[in-house]
Structure formats: structure tokens, C-alpha cells
mmCIF file of C-alpha atoms and ligand atoms in Angstrom:
data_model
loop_
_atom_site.group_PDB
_atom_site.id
_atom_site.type_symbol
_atom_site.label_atom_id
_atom_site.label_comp_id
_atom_site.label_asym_id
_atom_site.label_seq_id
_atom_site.Cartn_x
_atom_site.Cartn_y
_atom_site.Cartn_z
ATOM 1 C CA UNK B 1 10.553 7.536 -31.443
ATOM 2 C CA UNK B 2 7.486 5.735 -32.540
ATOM 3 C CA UNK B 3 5.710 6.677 -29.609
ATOM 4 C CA UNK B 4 7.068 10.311 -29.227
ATOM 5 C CA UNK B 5 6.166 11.331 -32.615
ATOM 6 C CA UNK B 6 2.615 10.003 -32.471
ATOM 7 C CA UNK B 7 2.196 12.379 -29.461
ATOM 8 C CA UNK B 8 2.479 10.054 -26.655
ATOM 9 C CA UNK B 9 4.242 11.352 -23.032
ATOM 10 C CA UNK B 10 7.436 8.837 -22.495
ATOM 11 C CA UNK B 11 8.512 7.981 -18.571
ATOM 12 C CA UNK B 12 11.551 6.470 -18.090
ATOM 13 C CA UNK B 13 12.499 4.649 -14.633
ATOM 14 C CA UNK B 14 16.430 3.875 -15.042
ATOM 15 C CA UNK B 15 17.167 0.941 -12.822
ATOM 16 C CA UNK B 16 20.286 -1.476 -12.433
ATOM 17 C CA UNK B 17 17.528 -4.563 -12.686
ATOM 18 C CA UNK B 18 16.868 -7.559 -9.840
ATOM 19 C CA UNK B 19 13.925 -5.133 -9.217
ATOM 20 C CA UNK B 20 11.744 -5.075 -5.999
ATOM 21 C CA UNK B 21 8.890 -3.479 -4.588
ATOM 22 C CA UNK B 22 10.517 -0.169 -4.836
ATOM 23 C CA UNK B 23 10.915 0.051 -8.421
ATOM 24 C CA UNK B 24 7.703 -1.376 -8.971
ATOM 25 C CA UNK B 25 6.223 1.656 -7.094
ATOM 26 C CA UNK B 26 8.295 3.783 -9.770
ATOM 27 C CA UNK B 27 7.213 2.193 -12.742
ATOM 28 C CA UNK B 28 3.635 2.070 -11.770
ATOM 29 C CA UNK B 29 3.786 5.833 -11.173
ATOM 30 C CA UNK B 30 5.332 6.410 -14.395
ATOM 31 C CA UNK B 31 2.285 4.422 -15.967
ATOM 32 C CA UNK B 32 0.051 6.325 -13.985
ATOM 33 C CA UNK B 33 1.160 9.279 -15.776
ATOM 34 C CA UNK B 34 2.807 8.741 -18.876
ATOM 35 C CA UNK B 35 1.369 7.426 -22.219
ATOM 36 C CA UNK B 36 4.571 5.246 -22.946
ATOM 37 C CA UNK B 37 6.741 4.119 -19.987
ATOM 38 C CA UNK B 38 10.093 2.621 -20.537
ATOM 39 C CA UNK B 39 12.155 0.315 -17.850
ATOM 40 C CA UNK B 40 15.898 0.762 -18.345
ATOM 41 C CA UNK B 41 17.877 -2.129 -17.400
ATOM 42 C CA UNK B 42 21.426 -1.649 -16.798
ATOM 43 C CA UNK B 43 24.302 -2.660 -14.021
ATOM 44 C CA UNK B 44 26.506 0.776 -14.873
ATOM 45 C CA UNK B 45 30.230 -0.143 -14.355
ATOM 46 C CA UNK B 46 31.141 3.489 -14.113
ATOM 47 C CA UNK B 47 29.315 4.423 -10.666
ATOM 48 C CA UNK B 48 31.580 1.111 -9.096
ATOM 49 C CA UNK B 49 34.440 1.629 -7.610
ATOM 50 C CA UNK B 50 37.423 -0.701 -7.856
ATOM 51 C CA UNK B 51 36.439 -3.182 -4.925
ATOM 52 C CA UNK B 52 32.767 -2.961 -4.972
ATOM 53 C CA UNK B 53 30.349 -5.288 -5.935
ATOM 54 C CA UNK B 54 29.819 -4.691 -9.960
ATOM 55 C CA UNK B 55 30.586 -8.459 -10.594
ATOM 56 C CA UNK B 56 28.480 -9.542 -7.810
ATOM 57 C CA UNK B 57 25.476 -7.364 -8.252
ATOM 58 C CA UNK B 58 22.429 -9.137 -8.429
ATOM 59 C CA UNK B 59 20.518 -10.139 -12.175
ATOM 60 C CA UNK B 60 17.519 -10.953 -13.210
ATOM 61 C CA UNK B 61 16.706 -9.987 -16.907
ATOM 62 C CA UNK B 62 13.769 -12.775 -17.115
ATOM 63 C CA UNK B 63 12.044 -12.012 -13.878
ATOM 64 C CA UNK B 64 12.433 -8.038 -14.066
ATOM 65 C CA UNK B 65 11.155 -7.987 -18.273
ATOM 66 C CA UNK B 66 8.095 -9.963 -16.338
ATOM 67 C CA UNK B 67 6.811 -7.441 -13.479
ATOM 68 C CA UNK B 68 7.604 -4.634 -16.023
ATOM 69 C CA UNK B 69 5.810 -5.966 -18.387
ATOM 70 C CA UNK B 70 2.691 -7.062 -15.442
ATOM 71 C CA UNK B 71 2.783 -3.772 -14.070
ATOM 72 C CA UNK B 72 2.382 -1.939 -17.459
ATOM 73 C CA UNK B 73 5.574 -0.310 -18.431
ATOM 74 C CA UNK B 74 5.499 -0.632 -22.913
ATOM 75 C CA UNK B 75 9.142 -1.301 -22.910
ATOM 76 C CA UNK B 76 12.510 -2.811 -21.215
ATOM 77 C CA UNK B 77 15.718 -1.446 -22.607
ATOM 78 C CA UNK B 78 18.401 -3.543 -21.819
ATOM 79 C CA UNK B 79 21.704 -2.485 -23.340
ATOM 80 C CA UNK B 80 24.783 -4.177 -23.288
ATOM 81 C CA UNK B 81 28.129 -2.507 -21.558
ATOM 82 C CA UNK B 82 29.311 -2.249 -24.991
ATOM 83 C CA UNK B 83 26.637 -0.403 -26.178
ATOM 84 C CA UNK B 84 26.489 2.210 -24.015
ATOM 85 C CA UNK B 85 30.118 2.228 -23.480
ATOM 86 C CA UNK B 86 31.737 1.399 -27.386
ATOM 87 C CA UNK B 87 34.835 2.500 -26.696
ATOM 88 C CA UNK B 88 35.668 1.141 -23.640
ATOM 89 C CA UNK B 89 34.961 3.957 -21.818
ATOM 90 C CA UNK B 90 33.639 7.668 -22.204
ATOM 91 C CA UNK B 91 35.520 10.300 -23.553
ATOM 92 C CA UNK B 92 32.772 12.792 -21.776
ATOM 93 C CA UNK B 93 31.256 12.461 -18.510
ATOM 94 C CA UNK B 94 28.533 14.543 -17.018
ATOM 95 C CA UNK B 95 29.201 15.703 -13.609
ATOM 96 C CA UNK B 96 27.679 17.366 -10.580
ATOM 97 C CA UNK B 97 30.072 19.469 -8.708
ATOM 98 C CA UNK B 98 30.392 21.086 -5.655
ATOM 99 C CA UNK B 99 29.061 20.118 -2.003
ATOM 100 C CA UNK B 100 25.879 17.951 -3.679
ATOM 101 C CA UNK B 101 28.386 14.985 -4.749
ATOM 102 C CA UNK B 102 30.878 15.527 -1.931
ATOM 103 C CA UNK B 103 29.277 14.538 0.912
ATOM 104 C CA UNK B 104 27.649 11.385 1.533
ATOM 105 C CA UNK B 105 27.672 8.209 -0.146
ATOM 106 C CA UNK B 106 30.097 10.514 -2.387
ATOM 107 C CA UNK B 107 32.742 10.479 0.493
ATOM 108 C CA UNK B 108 32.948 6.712 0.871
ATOM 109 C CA UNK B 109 32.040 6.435 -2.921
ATOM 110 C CA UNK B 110 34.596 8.046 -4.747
ATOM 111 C CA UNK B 111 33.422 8.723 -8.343
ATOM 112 C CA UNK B 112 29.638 7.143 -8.154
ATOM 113 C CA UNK B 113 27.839 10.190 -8.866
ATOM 114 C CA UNK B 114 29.862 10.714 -12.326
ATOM 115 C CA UNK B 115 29.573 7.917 -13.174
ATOM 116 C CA UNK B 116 25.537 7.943 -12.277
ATOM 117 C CA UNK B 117 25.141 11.326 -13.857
ATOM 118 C CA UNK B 118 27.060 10.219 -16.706
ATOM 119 C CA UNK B 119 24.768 6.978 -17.772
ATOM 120 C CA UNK B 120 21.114 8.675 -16.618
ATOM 121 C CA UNK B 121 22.506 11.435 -18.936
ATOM 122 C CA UNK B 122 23.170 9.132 -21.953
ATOM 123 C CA UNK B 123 19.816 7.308 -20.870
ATOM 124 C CA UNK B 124 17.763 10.551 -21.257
ATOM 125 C CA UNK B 125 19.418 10.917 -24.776
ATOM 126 C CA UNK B 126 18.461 7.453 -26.121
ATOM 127 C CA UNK B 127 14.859 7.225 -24.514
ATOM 128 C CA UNK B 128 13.823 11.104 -24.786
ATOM 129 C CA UNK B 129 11.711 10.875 -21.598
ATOM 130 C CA UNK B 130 9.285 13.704 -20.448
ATOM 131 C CA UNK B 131 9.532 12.435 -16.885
ATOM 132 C CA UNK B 132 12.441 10.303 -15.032
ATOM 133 C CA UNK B 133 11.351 8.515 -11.965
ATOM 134 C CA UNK B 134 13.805 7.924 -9.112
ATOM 135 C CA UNK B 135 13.150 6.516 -5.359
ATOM 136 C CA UNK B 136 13.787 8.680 -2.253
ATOM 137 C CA UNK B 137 15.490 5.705 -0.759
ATOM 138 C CA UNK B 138 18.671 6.779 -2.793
ATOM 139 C CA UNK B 139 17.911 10.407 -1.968
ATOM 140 C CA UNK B 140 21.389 12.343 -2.372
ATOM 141 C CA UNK B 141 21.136 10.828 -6.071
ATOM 142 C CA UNK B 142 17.492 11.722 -6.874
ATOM 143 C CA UNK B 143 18.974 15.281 -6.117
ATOM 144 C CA UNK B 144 21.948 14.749 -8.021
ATOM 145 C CA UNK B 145 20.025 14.192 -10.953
ATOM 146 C CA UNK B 146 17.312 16.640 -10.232
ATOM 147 C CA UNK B 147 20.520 19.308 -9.973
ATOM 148 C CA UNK B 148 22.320 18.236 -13.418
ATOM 149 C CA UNK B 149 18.310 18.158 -15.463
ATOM 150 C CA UNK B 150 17.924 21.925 -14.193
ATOM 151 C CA UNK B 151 21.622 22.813 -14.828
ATOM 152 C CA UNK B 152 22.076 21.532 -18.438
ATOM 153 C CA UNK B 153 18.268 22.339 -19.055
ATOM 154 C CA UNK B 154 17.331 19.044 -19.933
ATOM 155 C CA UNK B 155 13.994 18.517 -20.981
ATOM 156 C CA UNK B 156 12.680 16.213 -18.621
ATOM 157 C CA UNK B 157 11.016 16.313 -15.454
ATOM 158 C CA UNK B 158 12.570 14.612 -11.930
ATOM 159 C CA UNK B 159 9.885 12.489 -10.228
ATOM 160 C CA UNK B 160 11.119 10.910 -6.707
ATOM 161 C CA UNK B 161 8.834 8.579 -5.248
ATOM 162 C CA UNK B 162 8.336 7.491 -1.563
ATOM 163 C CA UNK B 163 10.910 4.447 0.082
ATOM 164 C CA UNK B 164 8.668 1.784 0.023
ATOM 165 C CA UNK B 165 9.288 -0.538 3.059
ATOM 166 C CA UNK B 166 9.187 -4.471 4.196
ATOM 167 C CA UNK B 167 6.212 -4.702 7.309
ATOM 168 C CA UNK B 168 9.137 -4.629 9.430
ATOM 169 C CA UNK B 169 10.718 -1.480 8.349
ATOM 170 C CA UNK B 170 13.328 -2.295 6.334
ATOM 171 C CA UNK B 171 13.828 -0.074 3.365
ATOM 172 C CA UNK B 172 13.648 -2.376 -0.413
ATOM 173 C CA UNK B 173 16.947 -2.665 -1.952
ATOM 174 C CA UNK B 174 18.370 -5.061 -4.379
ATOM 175 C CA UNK B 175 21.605 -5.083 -2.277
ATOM 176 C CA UNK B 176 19.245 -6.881 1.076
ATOM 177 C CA UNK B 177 19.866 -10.019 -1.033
ATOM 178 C CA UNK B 178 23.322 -10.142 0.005
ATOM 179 C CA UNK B 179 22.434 -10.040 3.918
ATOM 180 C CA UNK B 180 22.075 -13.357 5.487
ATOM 181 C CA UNK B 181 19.558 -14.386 8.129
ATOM 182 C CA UNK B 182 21.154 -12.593 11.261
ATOM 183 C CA UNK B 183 22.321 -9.744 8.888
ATOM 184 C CA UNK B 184 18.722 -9.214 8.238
ATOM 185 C CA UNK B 185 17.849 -8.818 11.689
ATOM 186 C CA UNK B 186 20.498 -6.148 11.985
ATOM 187 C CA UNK B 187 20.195 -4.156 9.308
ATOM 188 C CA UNK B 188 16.535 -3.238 10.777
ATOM 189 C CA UNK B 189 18.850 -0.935 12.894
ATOM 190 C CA UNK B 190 19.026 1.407 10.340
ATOM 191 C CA UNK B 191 15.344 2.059 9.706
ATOM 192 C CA UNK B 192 14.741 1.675 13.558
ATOM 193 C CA UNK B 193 17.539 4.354 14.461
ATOM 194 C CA UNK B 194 15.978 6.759 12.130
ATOM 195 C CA UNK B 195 12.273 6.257 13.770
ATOM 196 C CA UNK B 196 13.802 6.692 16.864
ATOM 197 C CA UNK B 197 15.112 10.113 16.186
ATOM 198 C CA UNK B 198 12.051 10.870 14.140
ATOM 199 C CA UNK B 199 10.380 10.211 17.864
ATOM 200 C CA UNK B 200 12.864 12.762 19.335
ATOM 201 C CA UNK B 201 12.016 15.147 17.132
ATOM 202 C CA UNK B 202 8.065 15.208 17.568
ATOM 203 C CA UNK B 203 9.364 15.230 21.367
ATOM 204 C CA UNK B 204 10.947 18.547 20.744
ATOM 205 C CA UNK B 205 14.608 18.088 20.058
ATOM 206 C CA UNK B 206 15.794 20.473 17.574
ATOM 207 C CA UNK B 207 19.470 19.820 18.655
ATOM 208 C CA UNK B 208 21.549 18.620 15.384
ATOM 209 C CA UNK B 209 24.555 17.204 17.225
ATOM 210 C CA UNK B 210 22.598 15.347 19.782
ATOM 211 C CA UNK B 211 20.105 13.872 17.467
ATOM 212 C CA UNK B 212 23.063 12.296 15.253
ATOM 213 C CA UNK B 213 24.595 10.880 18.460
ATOM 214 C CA UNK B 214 21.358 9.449 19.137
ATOM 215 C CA UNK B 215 21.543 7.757 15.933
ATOM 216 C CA UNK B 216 25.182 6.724 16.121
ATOM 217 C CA UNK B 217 24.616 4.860 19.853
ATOM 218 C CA UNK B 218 21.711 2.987 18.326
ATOM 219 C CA UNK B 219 23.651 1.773 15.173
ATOM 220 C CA UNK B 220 26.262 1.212 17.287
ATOM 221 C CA UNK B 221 24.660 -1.504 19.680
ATOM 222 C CA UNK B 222 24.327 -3.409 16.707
ATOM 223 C CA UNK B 223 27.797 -5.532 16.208
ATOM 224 C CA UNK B 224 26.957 -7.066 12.899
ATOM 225 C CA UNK B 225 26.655 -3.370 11.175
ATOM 226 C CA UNK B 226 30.082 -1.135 10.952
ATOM 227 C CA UNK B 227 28.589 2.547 10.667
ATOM 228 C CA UNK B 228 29.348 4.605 7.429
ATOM 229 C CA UNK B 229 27.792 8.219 8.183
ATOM 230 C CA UNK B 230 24.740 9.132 9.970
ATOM 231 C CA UNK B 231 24.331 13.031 8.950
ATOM 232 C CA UNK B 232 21.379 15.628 9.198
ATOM 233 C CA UNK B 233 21.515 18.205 6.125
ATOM 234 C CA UNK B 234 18.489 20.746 4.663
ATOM 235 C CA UNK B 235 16.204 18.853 2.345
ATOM 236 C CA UNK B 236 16.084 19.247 -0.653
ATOM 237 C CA UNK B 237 19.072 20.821 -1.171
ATOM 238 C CA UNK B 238 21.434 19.235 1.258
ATOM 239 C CA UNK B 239 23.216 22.333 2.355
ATOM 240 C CA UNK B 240 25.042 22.316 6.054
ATOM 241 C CA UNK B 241 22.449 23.310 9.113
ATOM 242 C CA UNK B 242 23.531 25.089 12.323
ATOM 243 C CA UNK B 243 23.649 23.140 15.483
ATOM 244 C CA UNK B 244 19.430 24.002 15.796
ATOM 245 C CA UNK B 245 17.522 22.957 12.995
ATOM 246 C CA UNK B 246 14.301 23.782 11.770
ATOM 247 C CA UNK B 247 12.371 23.237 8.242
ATOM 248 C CA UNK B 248 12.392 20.775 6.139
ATOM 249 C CA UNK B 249 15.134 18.172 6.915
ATOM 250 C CA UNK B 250 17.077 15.090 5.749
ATOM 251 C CA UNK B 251 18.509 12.315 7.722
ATOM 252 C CA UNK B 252 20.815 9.721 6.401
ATOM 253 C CA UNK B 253 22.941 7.256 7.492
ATOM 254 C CA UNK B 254 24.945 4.431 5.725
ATOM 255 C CA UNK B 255 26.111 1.143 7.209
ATOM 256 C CA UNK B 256 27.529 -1.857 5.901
ATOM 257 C CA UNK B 257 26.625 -5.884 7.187
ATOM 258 C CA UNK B 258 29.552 -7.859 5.576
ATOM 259 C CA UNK B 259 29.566 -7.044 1.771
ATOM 260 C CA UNK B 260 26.769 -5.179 2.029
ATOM 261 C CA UNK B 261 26.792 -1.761 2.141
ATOM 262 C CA UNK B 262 22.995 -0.112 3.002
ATOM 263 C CA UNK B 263 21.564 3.468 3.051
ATOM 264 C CA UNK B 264 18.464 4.747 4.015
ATOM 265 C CA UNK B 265 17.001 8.144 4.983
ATOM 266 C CA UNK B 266 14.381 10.114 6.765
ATOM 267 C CA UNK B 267 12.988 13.449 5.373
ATOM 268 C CA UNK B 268 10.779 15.802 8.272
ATOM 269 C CA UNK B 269 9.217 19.057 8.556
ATOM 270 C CA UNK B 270 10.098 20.625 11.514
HETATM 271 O O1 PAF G 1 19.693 3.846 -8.745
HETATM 272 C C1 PAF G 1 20.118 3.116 -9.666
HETATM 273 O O2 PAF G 1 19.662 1.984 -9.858
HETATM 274 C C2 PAF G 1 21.225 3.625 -10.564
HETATM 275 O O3 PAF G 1 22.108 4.426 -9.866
HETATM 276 C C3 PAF G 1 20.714 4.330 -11.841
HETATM 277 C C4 PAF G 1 19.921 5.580 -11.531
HETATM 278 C C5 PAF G 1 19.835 3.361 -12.638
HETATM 279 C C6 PAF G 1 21.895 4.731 -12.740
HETATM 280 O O4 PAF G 1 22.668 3.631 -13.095
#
């Protein structure tokens, strides 16, 4: 409030903590263009489901108050569940609907974008950010936040950065430390499958049906990973394509290596 009433521009990056590469990429825009950039800290229970991995979900409240701190950001706010949830629970919940939180992660995640909507929403309220930064790795819920900021005209503008990559492709997640060695290897699939139909593309295919299949046979010659979706929708607004696509286009796909479950996408301009 300090900071907001002396005139100073606030950036928020909301993360769930044991942060990587990829959130460091977020909060170093934010410092790059705000006067005042806060780190939110917080493993949400309400975007789990019943038999994901809440409990397990990696922490590291020392380490990530560290490279916040060494990368510039003014402040980490680290609530506890009971302060953001007093009661328990919420009485109100902010939600998306309609064909944005429906498809997707949304299909095998029953629930994750309220619950997501619900704390960025109470997030924005405590902090008062003038810009929110989120990563295009989780790309359906940049949007989904992006969609609920115009729709309740909240005043604060959606920045989504770039997936920032290991050399080998891999996308940055927290959830890679859960893969062991050989699920390691395998999860490159993902990232691999995606450049491989990137390839395709600049070859010429335009054909939606047989670039997913494309995708699907690659995943699928990897036995370690057990496919989730691999699906081609408009960018940025996610909205079915017919059977030839053109313009600006997202791929995504979703697999899980033991308790793992990984996602990772692919934007082009066709
Ligand atoms: O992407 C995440 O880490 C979380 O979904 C977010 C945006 C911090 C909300 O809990």
C-alpha cells in the first residue's frame, strides 16, 4: 500500500513456490517493468483435486525467498491456507465458464480452473498489482486468467512470458522433480513430439487430424508416458478449428510418467 500510494507500478508473479528457471524469467520481467514487484508464494488447495498431489507438491520457502530476493522482486508473500482460506473454505468462487475451462487440462482436471481463478482473484485483491505475470508453459490458464481480468474489469494487466526450456528441450516445471532418471529421458517426448509437428508444419501440412496423429504415434512409442490429450485449438482464444488450419495456432498435449502429470505446448503462425 506503501508502495502504491507513493506512486510506484506493483507486478505481481503468483506462483505455488519450489521455483525454477521459468518463474525466474517472470519475476525478472516483472522487475524489468514494474517499480515494486511482489512474488506470491502459495500451494492453492482449491485447484487439487481429491487424488492429486497437494500433499506431495514440492516446497521450498528458504530457497525461493532467496532467488526472489537475488533477482530483484521487493517482496515474497507467503500466506498461510488459513489466511487465505479462514473459513475453511470460500463461500464465493470466481469462475471462467464456457468452452475456455472445459477443455483441456479442465477435462482431466475437474475443478482446477475455479479454484485457480478463485485464489489469483483474491491475490489481485490483497497485492493491487498493475501487471500479473504468468508463463506460456501453462497456457490454457494464462488465458483463463487473461479472460476473467477483461470480464470482471479488473484493473490489471495479463503478461505471459515465453516457456523457458532445459538445453535438451524439456519445458521447466516444478512437477520434473517427481520424474526419476529414465522418466526424465521420456518425458523429452513431449517437447520432441511437438518439434516434430512444428517440422510438419513448415513442411506444409495444414491437416489438423493428421498432425495430432502425428503427435499421438510419437508419444505413444514412449512406454514410460500414458498420453492425456494432444489437441490443436486457435491461439489465443482456444476456439475449435476445422480439419485445415491456418493463423495463429496452439498445440498442447498432456502426459503423465508415474505421478507425474506434464503439459507443454507449442504456439505457430501459419
Ligand atoms: O501456475 C501456478 O503456479 C498456479 O496455478 C497459480 C497461478 C499461482 C495459482 O495458484
Amino acid at each position: 500500500a506503501e508502495a502504491r500510494s507513493a506512486g510506484a507500478s506493483i507486478g505481481l508473479v503468483p506462483t505455488m513456490g519450489a521455483l525454477h528457471e521459468g518463474h525466474g524469467s517472470l519475476i525478472r520481467a516483472a522487475c524489468a517493468e514494474n517499480d515494486y514487484v511482489v512474488v506470491s508464494n502459495f500451494v492453492n488447495p482449491t485447484q487439487f483435486g481429491p487424488n492429486e498431489d497437494l500433499d506431495a507438491y514440492p516446497r521450498d520457502l528458504a530457497g525461493d525467498c532467496r532467488l526472489a530476493r537475488e533477482i530483484g522482486a521487493q517482496a515474497v508473500f507467503a500466506p498461510a491456507v488459513e489466511e487465505m482460506y479462514p473459513s475453511g473454505t470460500s463461500a464465493t468462487w470466481v469462475e471462467v465458464e464456457g468452452r475456455l475451462t472445459s477443455i483441456l487440462c479442465a477435462r482431466s482436471r475437474p475443478g482446477h480452473f475455479r479454484g485457480v481463478t478463485t485464489v489469483v482473484a483474491k491475490l489481485f485483491n490483497i497485492v493491487g498489482p498493475c501487471r500479473a505475470y504468468f508463463g506460456q508453459k501453462d497456457g490454457q490458464q494464462a488465458q483463463v486468467a487473461a479472460r476473467m481480468v477483461r470480464d470482471l474489469f479488473m484493473p490489471v494487466e495479463i503478461r505471459i512470458m515465453p516457456i523457458v526450456r532445459e538445453a535438451d528441450g524439456l519445458a521447466l516445471s516444478s512437477r520434473n522433480a517427481y520424474l526419476n532418471p529414465e522418466e526424465r529421458t521420456a518425458a523429452l517426448i513431449l517437447s520432441t513430439a511437438l518439434k516434430g509437428a512444428e517440422e510438419l508444419m513448415a513442411n506444409g501440412e495444414r491437416n489438423r487430424g493428421r498432425i495430432i496423429s502425428f503427435i499421438v504415434e510419437e508419444i505413444e512409442k514412449e512406454p514410460l508416458g500414458s498420453l492425456d490429450y494432444a489437441e490443436i485449438y486457435s491461439f489465443p482464444d482456444l476456439e475449435e478449428l476445422p480439419e485445415t488450419i491456418e493463423g495463429s495456432i496452439f498445440i498442447a498435449v498432456a502426459l503423465k510418467f508415474g505421478r507425474a502429470r506434464l503439459i507443454d505446448n507449442l504456439v505457430v503462425n501459419l
